[in-house]
Coordinates of C-alpha atoms and ligand atoms in Angstrom, one line a residue:
Chain A
V1 CA 21.8 13.5 23.5
V2 CA 19.1 14.8 21.6
E3 CA 15.9 17.0 23.5
L4 CA 12.9 18.4 21.1
R5 CA 10.4 19.9 22.7
G6 CA 7.0 21.3 20.9
V7 CA 8.4 20.8 17.8
A8 CA 6.9 21.6 15.0
K9 CA 7.2 22.2 10.7
T10 CA 4.7 23.7 8.2
Y11 CA 5.3 24.5 4.9
R12 CA 3.3 26.7 3.0
M13 CA 2.1 26.5 -0.5
G14 CA -0.1 29.8 -1.3
S15 CA -3.1 29.7 0.6
V16 CA -2.8 25.7 1.9
T17 CA -0.6 25.3 4.7
V18 CA 1.0 21.5 5.2
S19 CA 1.3 20.6 8.8
A20 CA 4.6 17.8 8.4
L21 CA 4.8 17.6 12.0
R22 CA 2.6 19.2 14.4
D23 CA 3.8 18.7 18.2
V24 CA 6.8 16.2 19.2
D25 CA 8.7 15.8 21.9
L26 CA 11.3 13.8 21.0
D27 CA 14.4 12.5 24.0
V28 CA 16.6 10.2 22.6
A29 CA 19.9 9.2 25.2
A30 CA 23.5 8.3 24.3
G31 CA 24.1 5.3 23.4
D32 CA 20.0 4.6 22.5
M33 CA 19.1 2.4 19.3
V34 CA 16.0 4.4 18.1
A35 CA 13.6 2.9 15.0
I36 CA 10.9 5.4 13.6
T37 CA 8.3 3.5 11.3
G38 CA 4.7 5.2 10.0
P39 CA 3.2 5.5 7.1
S40 CA 4.3 7.2 4.0
G41 CA 4.3 11.0 4.0
S42 CA 3.5 10.9 7.8
G43 CA 6.2 13.4 9.0
K44 CA 9.6 10.9 9.9
S45 CA 11.8 12.0 7.3
T46 CA 10.8 15.8 8.3
L47 CA 12.2 14.5 11.5
M48 CA 15.2 13.3 10.8
N49 CA 16.1 16.8 9.0
I50 CA 15.5 18.6 11.7
V51 CA 17.4 16.0 14.4
G52 CA 20.2 15.7 11.5
C53 CA 20.3 20.1 11.6
L54 CA 19.3 19.7 7.8
D55 CA 16.4 21.8 8.4
R56 CA 15.0 23.8 11.5
P57 CA 11.8 24.0 12.8
S58 CA 8.9 26.0 12.5
Q59 CA 8.2 26.4 16.2
G60 CA 9.6 24.7 19.6
S61 CA 12.9 24.1 20.4
Y62 CA 16.3 21.8 20.2
V63 CA 18.8 20.3 22.2
L64 CA 21.8 18.7 20.9
A65 CA 24.6 17.5 23.6
G66 CA 23.4 20.0 25.9
R67 CA 23.6 23.1 23.2
C68 CA 20.6 24.6 22.1
V69 CA 20.3 24.5 17.9
D70 CA 17.3 26.0 16.7
G71 CA 18.9 29.5 17.3
L72 CA 21.9 28.8 15.8
A73 CA 23.8 30.7 12.4
D74 CA 23.5 28.5 9.6
D75 CA 27.6 27.5 9.8
A76 CA 28.0 26.9 13.3
L77 CA 24.9 24.3 12.6
A78 CA 26.8 23.3 9.8
E79 CA 29.7 23.2 11.9
T80 CA 28.0 20.7 15.1
R81 CA 26.9 18.4 12.1
N82 CA 29.6 17.9 10.2
R83 CA 31.8 17.2 13.4
S84 CA 29.2 14.6 15.4
I85 CA 26.4 13.6 13.6
G86 CA 26.3 10.8 10.3
F87 CA 23.5 11.1 8.0
V88 CA 22.0 8.5 5.7
F89 CA 19.2 10.2 3.3
Q90 CA 16.6 8.6 1.6
S91 CA 17.3 9.4 -1.7
F92 CA 21.0 9.3 -1.4
H93 CA 22.2 12.7 -2.3
L94 CA 25.3 11.3 -4.1
L95 CA 27.6 14.1 -6.1
S96 CA 27.2 12.3 -9.5
R97 CA 30.7 13.3 -10.5
L98 CA 32.4 12.2 -7.6
S99 CA 33.5 7.9 -8.0
A100 CA 31.9 6.3 -4.6
L101 CA 35.4 6.9 -3.0
E102 CA 35.1 10.6 -3.5
N103 CA 31.7 10.9 -2.0
V104 CA 32.4 8.7 0.9
E105 CA 35.9 11.2 1.3
L106 CA 33.7 13.9 1.2
P107 CA 32.7 14.6 4.6
L108 CA 36.1 14.0 6.1
V109 CA 37.2 16.8 3.5
Y110 CA 35.1 19.3 5.4
R111 CA 36.5 18.1 9.0
G112 CA 40.1 19.1 7.2
M113 CA 41.3 15.2 7.6
G114 CA 44.6 14.8 6.0
V115 CA 44.6 12.8 2.5
R116 CA 46.2 9.8 3.6
R117 CA 44.1 9.3 7.0
R118 CA 41.1 9.8 5.0
R119 CA 41.9 7.7 2.5
A120 CA 42.2 4.8 4.7
L121 CA 39.0 5.6 6.5
A122 CA 36.7 5.7 3.4
C123 CA 38.1 2.4 1.9
Q124 CA 37.7 0.6 5.1
A125 CA 33.8 2.4 5.1
L126 CA 33.2 1.1 1.4
A127 CA 34.9 -2.3 2.2
D128 CA 32.3 -2.6 5.5
V129 CA 29.5 -2.7 2.9
G130 CA 31.1 -4.7 0.6
L131 CA 32.1 -2.3 -2.1
E132 CA 35.5 -2.9 -2.2
D133 CA 35.5 -3.5 -5.8
R134 CA 33.3 -0.5 -6.6
M135 CA 35.3 2.1 -5.4
H136 CA 36.1 4.0 -8.2
H137 CA 32.4 4.0 -10.0
L138 CA 30.5 6.8 -10.4
P139 CA 27.1 6.6 -9.1
A140 CA 25.4 6.0 -12.2
Q141 CA 28.0 3.2 -12.6
L142 CA 26.2 1.2 -9.6
S143 CA 22.9 -0.5 -8.9
G144 CA 20.0 1.4 -6.9
G145 CA 21.4 -1.1 -3.7
Q146 CA 24.7 0.0 -3.8
Q147 CA 24.4 3.4 -3.9
Q148 CA 22.3 2.7 -0.9
R149 CA 25.3 1.5 0.7
V150 CA 27.7 4.2 -0.3
A151 CA 25.3 6.8 1.5
V152 CA 25.7 4.3 4.1
A153 CA 29.7 4.5 4.5
R154 CA 30.0 7.7 3.9
A155 CA 27.8 8.6 7.2
L156 CA 30.0 6.0 8.8
A157 CA 33.3 6.9 7.7
G158 CA 33.7 9.7 10.0
R159 CA 32.9 7.8 13.0
P160 CA 30.2 9.6 13.9
S161 CA 28.9 9.8 17.8
L162 CA 24.9 10.2 16.2
L163 CA 23.9 8.2 13.3
L164 CA 20.7 9.1 11.6
A165 CA 19.9 6.5 9.0
D166 CA 16.3 7.1 6.8
E167 CA 15.4 3.7 5.4
P168 CA 18.5 2.7 4.8
T169 CA 17.5 -1.3 3.7
G170 CA 14.9 0.4 1.3
N171 CA 16.8 -0.8 -1.4
L172 CA 18.6 -3.7 -0.2
D173 CA 18.2 -7.9 -0.3
S174 CA 17.8 -9.0 3.3
R175 CA 21.2 -10.2 3.1
A176 CA 22.5 -7.0 2.8
G177 CA 20.2 -5.7 4.7
R178 CA 21.2 -7.5 7.5
D179 CA 24.8 -7.0 6.6
V180 CA 23.8 -3.2 7.1
L181 CA 22.5 -3.9 10.4
A182 CA 25.3 -6.0 12.2
L183 CA 27.1 -3.0 10.9
F184 CA 25.0 -0.4 13.0
Q185 CA 24.9 -2.9 16.0
G186 CA 28.3 -3.3 16.2
L187 CA 28.7 0.6 16.4
N188 CA 26.1 0.9 18.9
D189 CA 27.7 -1.2 21.1
E190 CA 30.9 0.8 21.0
G191 CA 28.6 3.6 22.0
M192 CA 27.5 5.3 19.0
T193 CA 23.9 6.6 19.6
V194 CA 21.7 5.1 16.4
V195 CA 18.4 6.8 15.1
V196 CA 16.8 4.9 12.4
V197 CA 13.7 5.1 10.2
T198 CA 12.2 2.2 8.9
H199 CA 9.3 0.2 7.2
D200 CA 11.2 -2.8 7.8
P201 CA 10.0 -4.8 10.6
L202 CA 13.3 -6.8 10.9
V203 CA 15.1 -3.6 11.0
A204 CA 12.9 -2.4 13.5
R205 CA 12.9 -5.6 16.1
H206 CA 16.8 -5.0 16.7
C207 CA 16.3 -1.4 17.8
R208 CA 15.7 -1.0 22.0
R209 CA 12.4 1.4 21.3
I210 CA 10.1 1.8 18.6
L211 CA 8.4 5.2 18.1
S212 CA 6.0 5.4 15.7
V213 CA 4.4 8.5 13.5
A214 CA 1.5 9.2 12.1
D215 CA 0.6 12.4 10.6
G216 CA 3.0 14.5 12.6
L217 CA 2.6 13.7 15.5
I218 CA 4.4 10.5 17.9
A219 CA 1.6 8.5 18.0
G220 CA 3.2 5.5 20.3
C221 CA 6.6 4.7 22.0
A222 CA 7.5 0.8 22.6
E223 CA 10.0 -0.6 24.3
V224 CA 11.4 -3.6 22.5
A225 CA 12.0 -7.1 24.4
A226 CA 15.7 -8.0 24.9
G227 CA 17.3 -10.7 22.8
Chain B
V1 CA 5.3 -10.5 -25.2
V2 CA 8.6 -10.7 -24.6
E3 CA 11.6 -13.0 -26.0
L4 CA 15.4 -12.4 -25.0
R5 CA 18.1 -14.9 -26.2
G6 CA 21.6 -14.9 -25.2
V7 CA 21.4 -11.6 -24.2
A8 CA 24.4 -10.4 -22.0
K9 CA 25.6 -6.2 -21.2
T10 CA 28.9 -5.4 -20.2
Y11 CA 30.5 -2.0 -19.6
R12 CA 33.7 -1.8 -20.0
M13 CA 35.8 1.0 -17.6
G14 CA 39.4 1.8 -18.4
S15 CA 41.1 -2.2 -18.2
V16 CA 38.2 -3.2 -16.6
T17 CA 35.2 -4.9 -18.4
V18 CA 31.9 -5.6 -16.1
S19 CA 29.1 -7.9 -17.0
A20 CA 26.0 -6.5 -15.5
L21 CA 24.2 -9.4 -17.5
R22 CA 26.2 -12.9 -18.8
D23 CA 23.2 -15.1 -21.1
V24 CA 20.4 -14.4 -20.1
D25 CA 17.5 -16.4 -22.0
L26 CA 13.6 -14.8 -20.5
D27 CA 10.3 -15.6 -22.0
V28 CA 7.2 -13.8 -20.9
A29 CA 3.9 -14.4 -22.1
A30 CA 0.9 -11.8 -22.1
G31 CA -1.2 -11.3 -19.4
D32 CA 1.7 -12.8 -16.8
M33 CA 2.7 -11.6 -13.6
V34 CA 6.5 -12.2 -12.9
A35 CA 8.8 -11.0 -10.3
I36 CA 12.2 -11.0 -10.5
T37 CA 14.4 -11.1 -7.4
G38 CA 18.0 -11.4 -6.3
P39 CA 21.2 -10.0 -4.4
S40 CA 22.0 -6.5 -4.6
G41 CA 24.3 -5.9 -7.9
S42 CA 23.1 -8.7 -9.3
G43 CA 22.0 -7.3 -12.6
K44 CA 18.0 -6.5 -12.1
S45 CA 17.8 -3.2 -13.3
T46 CA 20.0 -3.6 -15.9
L47 CA 17.8 -6.7 -17.5
M48 CA 14.5 -4.4 -17.4
N49 CA 16.2 -1.5 -18.7
I50 CA 16.6 -3.8 -22.1
V51 CA 13.1 -5.0 -21.5
G52 CA 11.9 -1.4 -21.2
C53 CA 14.3 -0.6 -24.0
L54 CA 15.9 1.9 -22.7
D55 CA 18.9 0.2 -23.2
R56 CA 20.8 -2.0 -25.7
P57 CA 21.9 -5.3 -24.9
S58 CA 26.1 -6.1 -26.1
Q59 CA 25.2 -9.2 -27.8
G60 CA 22.0 -11.5 -28.1
S61 CA 18.6 -10.6 -29.5
Y62 CA 15.2 -9.1 -28.2
V63 CA 11.8 -9.7 -30.1
L64 CA 8.7 -7.7 -28.1
A65 CA 5.3 -8.3 -29.7
G66 CA 6.8 -10.1 -32.6
R67 CA 9.2 -7.2 -33.6
C68 CA 12.5 -7.9 -33.4
V69 CA 13.9 -4.5 -31.3
D70 CA 17.7 -4.9 -30.9
G71 CA 18.2 -3.7 -34.2
L72 CA 16.0 -0.6 -34.4
A73 CA 17.0 2.9 -34.5
D74 CA 17.1 5.4 -31.2
D75 CA 13.9 7.5 -32.3
A76 CA 11.8 3.8 -33.6
L77 CA 12.9 2.4 -30.2
A78 CA 11.2 5.4 -28.4
E79 CA 8.1 4.8 -30.5
T80 CA 7.6 1.5 -29.9
R81 CA 8.2 2.4 -25.8
N82 CA 6.3 5.5 -25.4
R83 CA 3.0 3.0 -26.9
S84 CA 2.9 0.2 -25.1
I85 CA 5.3 0.1 -22.2
G86 CA 5.0 1.9 -18.7
F87 CA 8.2 2.3 -16.5
V88 CA 8.6 2.5 -12.6
F89 CA 12.5 3.7 -12.4
Q90 CA 14.0 2.3 -9.1
S91 CA 15.1 5.9 -8.4
F92 CA 12.0 7.7 -9.7
H93 CA 13.7 9.8 -12.3
L94 CA 10.5 12.5 -12.0
L95 CA 11.1 16.0 -13.4
S96 CA 11.8 18.3 -10.3
R97 CA 10.0 21.4 -11.8
L98 CA 7.0 19.8 -12.7
S99 CA 4.3 19.1 -10.1
A100 CA 3.3 15.1 -9.5
L101 CA 0.5 16.4 -11.6
E102 CA 2.4 16.9 -15.0
N103 CA 4.7 14.5 -14.2
V104 CA 2.2 11.9 -14.5
E105 CA 0.8 13.6 -17.9
L106 CA 4.3 13.5 -19.2
P107 CA 3.7 9.9 -21.6
L108 CA 1.0 11.7 -22.5
V109 CA 2.1 14.9 -23.9
Y110 CA 4.6 12.3 -26.2
R111 CA 1.7 10.1 -27.4
G112 CA 0.1 13.5 -28.6
M113 CA -3.6 13.0 -26.3
G114 CA -5.6 15.7 -25.8
V115 CA -5.3 18.3 -22.6
R116 CA -8.8 17.2 -21.3
R117 CA -8.5 13.3 -21.6
R118 CA -4.8 13.7 -20.5
R119 CA -5.4 15.3 -17.7
A120 CA -8.8 13.2 -16.5
L121 CA -5.9 9.7 -16.7
A122 CA -3.3 11.8 -14.7
C123 CA -5.7 13.0 -12.3
Q124 CA -7.2 9.4 -11.9
A125 CA -3.8 7.6 -11.6
L126 CA -2.9 10.0 -8.5
A127 CA -6.3 9.2 -6.8
D128 CA -5.7 5.7 -7.8
V129 CA -2.3 5.9 -5.4
G130 CA -4.0 8.2 -2.7
L131 CA -2.3 11.0 -4.0
E132 CA -5.2 13.3 -4.9
D133 CA -4.3 15.7 -2.3
R134 CA -0.3 16.8 -3.5
M135 CA -1.3 16.6 -7.3
H136 CA 0.0 20.6 -7.5
H137 CA 3.3 19.6 -5.5
L138 CA 6.8 19.2 -6.7
P139 CA 8.6 16.4 -6.3
A140 CA 10.9 18.2 -3.6
Q141 CA 8.1 19.0 -1.9
L142 CA 6.8 15.2 -1.2
S143 CA 8.0 12.7 0.8
G144 CA 10.1 9.5 -0.4
G145 CA 7.1 7.3 -0.7
Q146 CA 5.2 9.8 -2.3
Q147 CA 7.4 10.5 -4.8
Q148 CA 7.3 6.7 -5.6
R149 CA 3.7 6.5 -6.1
V150 CA 3.7 9.3 -8.4
A151 CA 6.1 7.1 -10.7
V152 CA 3.4 4.2 -10.6
A153 CA 1.2 6.9 -11.3
R154 CA 2.8 8.4 -14.3
A155 CA 3.8 4.5 -15.6
L156 CA -0.3 3.3 -15.0
A157 CA -2.0 6.6 -16.5
G158 CA -1.9 5.6 -20.4
R159 CA -3.1 2.0 -19.6
P160 CA 0.2 0.2 -21.1
S161 CA 0.0 -3.3 -22.3
L162 CA 3.2 -4.4 -20.3
L163 CA 4.6 -2.9 -17.0
L164 CA 8.0 -2.9 -15.9
A165 CA 8.3 -1.8 -12.2
D166 CA 12.0 -1.9 -10.6
E167 CA 11.0 -1.7 -6.9
P168 CA 7.8 -0.3 -6.9
T169 CA 7.6 -0.6 -3.2
G170 CA 10.7 0.0 -1.6
N171 CA 10.2 3.2 0.0
L172 CA 6.8 2.2 1.3
D173 CA 5.2 1.3 4.4
S174 CA 3.5 -2.3 4.5
R175 CA -0.4 -0.4 4.1
A176 CA 0.5 1.5 1.0
G177 CA 3.0 -1.3 -0.7
R178 CA 0.1 -3.6 -0.6
D179 CA -2.6 -1.3 -1.8
V180 CA 0.3 -0.5 -4.7
L181 CA 0.3 -4.1 -5.2
A182 CA -3.1 -4.4 -5.5
L183 CA -3.6 -2.3 -7.9
F184 CA -1.1 -4.0 -10.2
Q185 CA -3.2 -7.2 -9.5
G186 CA -6.1 -5.4 -10.6
L187 CA -4.5 -4.3 -14.2
N188 CA -2.9 -8.1 -14.5
D189 CA -6.2 -9.5 -14.0
E190 CA -7.4 -7.0 -17.2
G191 CA -5.0 -9.1 -19.1
M192 CA -1.9 -6.1 -18.6
T193 CA 1.2 -8.1 -18.4
V194 CA 3.6 -7.2 -15.2
V195 CA 7.5 -7.3 -14.8
V196 CA 8.4 -6.9 -10.8
V197 CA 11.7 -5.8 -9.7
T198 CA 11.4 -7.1 -6.3
H199 CA 13.2 -7.6 -2.4
D200 CA 10.0 -7.9 -0.9
P201 CA 8.9 -11.8 -0.4
L202 CA 5.3 -10.2 0.1
V203 CA 5.1 -9.1 -3.2
A204 CA 7.0 -12.4 -5.4
R205 CA 4.4 -14.6 -3.6
H206 CA 1.8 -12.4 -5.5
C207 CA 3.4 -13.5 -9.0
R208 CA 2.6 -16.3 -11.0
R209 CA 6.5 -16.8 -11.2
I210 CA 9.3 -15.8 -9.3
L211 CA 13.0 -15.6 -11.8
S212 CA 15.8 -15.2 -9.7
V213 CA 18.9 -13.5 -10.9
A214 CA 22.5 -14.6 -9.8
D215 CA 25.8 -12.4 -10.9
G216 CA 24.1 -11.6 -14.0
L217 CA 22.0 -14.7 -15.1
I218 CA 19.1 -15.9 -14.2
A219 CA 19.8 -18.6 -12.0
G220 CA 16.5 -20.3 -11.0
C221 CA 12.3 -19.9 -11.9
A222 CA 10.0 -20.5 -9.4
E223 CA 6.0 -21.7 -10.0
V224 CA 3.9 -19.4 -7.6
A225 CA 1.3 -22.1 -6.2
A226 CA -2.3 -20.6 -6.9
G227 CA -4.2 -19.3 -4.0
Ligands
LIG301 N1 27.3 2.2 -16.0 C1 27.9 1.1 -15.5 N2 29.2 0.7 -15.5 C2 29.6 -0.1 -15.0 N3 29.1 -0.9 -14.4 C3 27.8 -1.0 -14.3 C4 27.2 0.3 -14.6 N4 25.8 -0.4 -14.8 C5 25.9 -1.1 -13.3 N5 26.8 -1.8 -13.4 C6 27.2 -2.7 -12.5 O1 26.2 -4.0 -13.4 C7 25.7 -4.8 -12.3 C8 24.5 -4.8 -12.0 O2 23.8 -3.7 -11.8 P1 21.8 -3.3 -11.9 O3 21.5 -2.1 -11.4 O4 21.6 -4.2 -12.7 O5 21.6 -3.9 -10.6 P2 20.4 -5.0 -9.4 O6 20.0 -6.1 -9.4 O7 19.4 -3.9 -10.2 O8 21.0 -4.2 -8.0 P3 20.6 -3.6 -6.8 O9 19.1 -4.4 -6.4 O10 20.9 -3.1 -6.3 O11 19.1 -2.4 -7.7 C9 26.6 -4.3 -11.0 O12 27.3 -4.6 -10.2 C10 26.8 -2.4 -11.1 O13 27.9 -2.2 -10.6
LIG302 N1 8.6 20.7 0.8 C1 7.4 21.1 1.4 N2 6.2 21.3 1.1 C2 5.0 21.2 1.3 N3 4.9 19.6 2.1 C3 6.2 18.9 2.0 C4 6.9 19.5 2.0 N4 8.1 18.6 2.2 C5 7.1 17.3 2.6 N5 6.0 17.9 2.5 C6 4.8 16.8 3.0 O1 4.9 16.9 5.0 C7 4.5 15.8 4.9 C8 5.5 14.7 5.9 O2 6.6 14.6 4.7 P1 7.8 13.3 5.0 O3 9.3 13.4 4.2 O4 8.5 13.6 6.6 O5 6.7 11.9 5.0 P2 7.6 10.7 5.4 O6 7.0 9.8 6.8 O7 9.2 10.0 5.3 O8 6.9 9.5 4.4 P3 7.9 8.4 3.4 O9 7.6 6.6 4.6 O10 7.1 8.4 1.5 O11 9.0 8.5 3.7 C9 4.1 14.7 3.4 O12 2.7 14.8 3.1 C10 4.8 15.7 2.4 O13 4.0 15.7 1.6
LIG303 MG1 10.8 10.0 4.2
LIG304 MG1 18.0 -2.1 -9.7

């Protein structure tokens, strides 16, 4: 599903160049469940934004489900993203004037889904994360962990084939974190490909492989023993 | 230092009333180091916002360092806050048009501190959290964990007598999280009163007391064995 070759990402700030990613090769097969770990500032979110077609690499190539995406025009890139990728942002990025329910419905609106079906899927996704009694709250009327769970529901509502989650349990207590993880595992068992950035060893242990990122490179890859 | 009696906080949304806090008594002595834990949505941030003079209780009384604050006018409340409280918000609340250094300097500007001294304190605080080479980055040019560390530096730069930190390590890997905790402990040893909301048992274990919040009430209090 995901094939990165020699991907780099550099930012220029005046005379200084920051290399967020240096030379990354990454393969994720359909149905895989992969964890990405690494120190703060090592390049994990930059990598996820490129895999999620939210940002373009400075160098290298990216093939997603057999299609080369690094050369696509902006609207074709957005179309690919909306059709097949669900994304949980590290900083949630909820729209402040929309309720929890409307935020979860939004990706389904972009896909042109009918009102009745989109409302049913969004309600179900919010119930899956334990927020059936907070659907009409605005983000400012939710706790940090509740906002994070709305972001998770938004990524899952449209049943994407690829789920990219950037620290999806960072603001959750261990109980709520386990519930989100169980949700991801259930969807992975049904065939969804899942990539999770996490600092939580408990989350990483539930994946098949753990990739560790350091200083813009994939420094290591460990298979997790089954069971 | 902090004395809450019978504090409640309710939000009215149309015909629905949400009780974020029900009936909270809380005492924090000078030089204490207290952890607050509890499920997502249980009322932790609401409690911290009231203790930090950022929000007012719907009922009950609050005495801070011998002064009754629940009746103070807005600017007197802000003056009390700026002089003696450092706050790390759960969602950082960095100003997007200011650099990391300018964000850290801002509370010192409000206090009327001179440019040279405030610049020196802000640089030191960013170095304390390992961000000396990211001082001129805007928040959008920093990773999630780096933004969180800027928020920690901003709370500490002015050496407040009371530090309130709401999930200060939620976006940090275990190494960076330990560094922030060590910083708090060092300041607590020097006499700073510290209250930390956390889901991380490692952080809670380093405090003297752990208060657990559930459904808007303080459900339990455990002393942590020394050593
Ligand atoms: N403005 C508001 N209007 C209505 N309800 C609110 C508002 N702000 C917060 N709440 C509700 O109050 C409750 C307590 O929120 P609070 O932010 O204190 O939780 P928390 O313990 O910090 O949770 P988390 O661990 O997820 O950050 C939540 O159920 C939330 O939905
Ligand atoms: N727009 C930008 N301009 C300059 N540098 C940037 C920019 N965006 C990110 N960086 C830098 O790129 C590096 C990688 O950032 P990234 O967000 O990928 O880290 P991360 O591994 O996700 O960290 P965390 O665990 O803290 O979220 C960081 O050192 C960051 O400062
Ligand atoms: Mg990140
Ligand atoms: Mg909170």
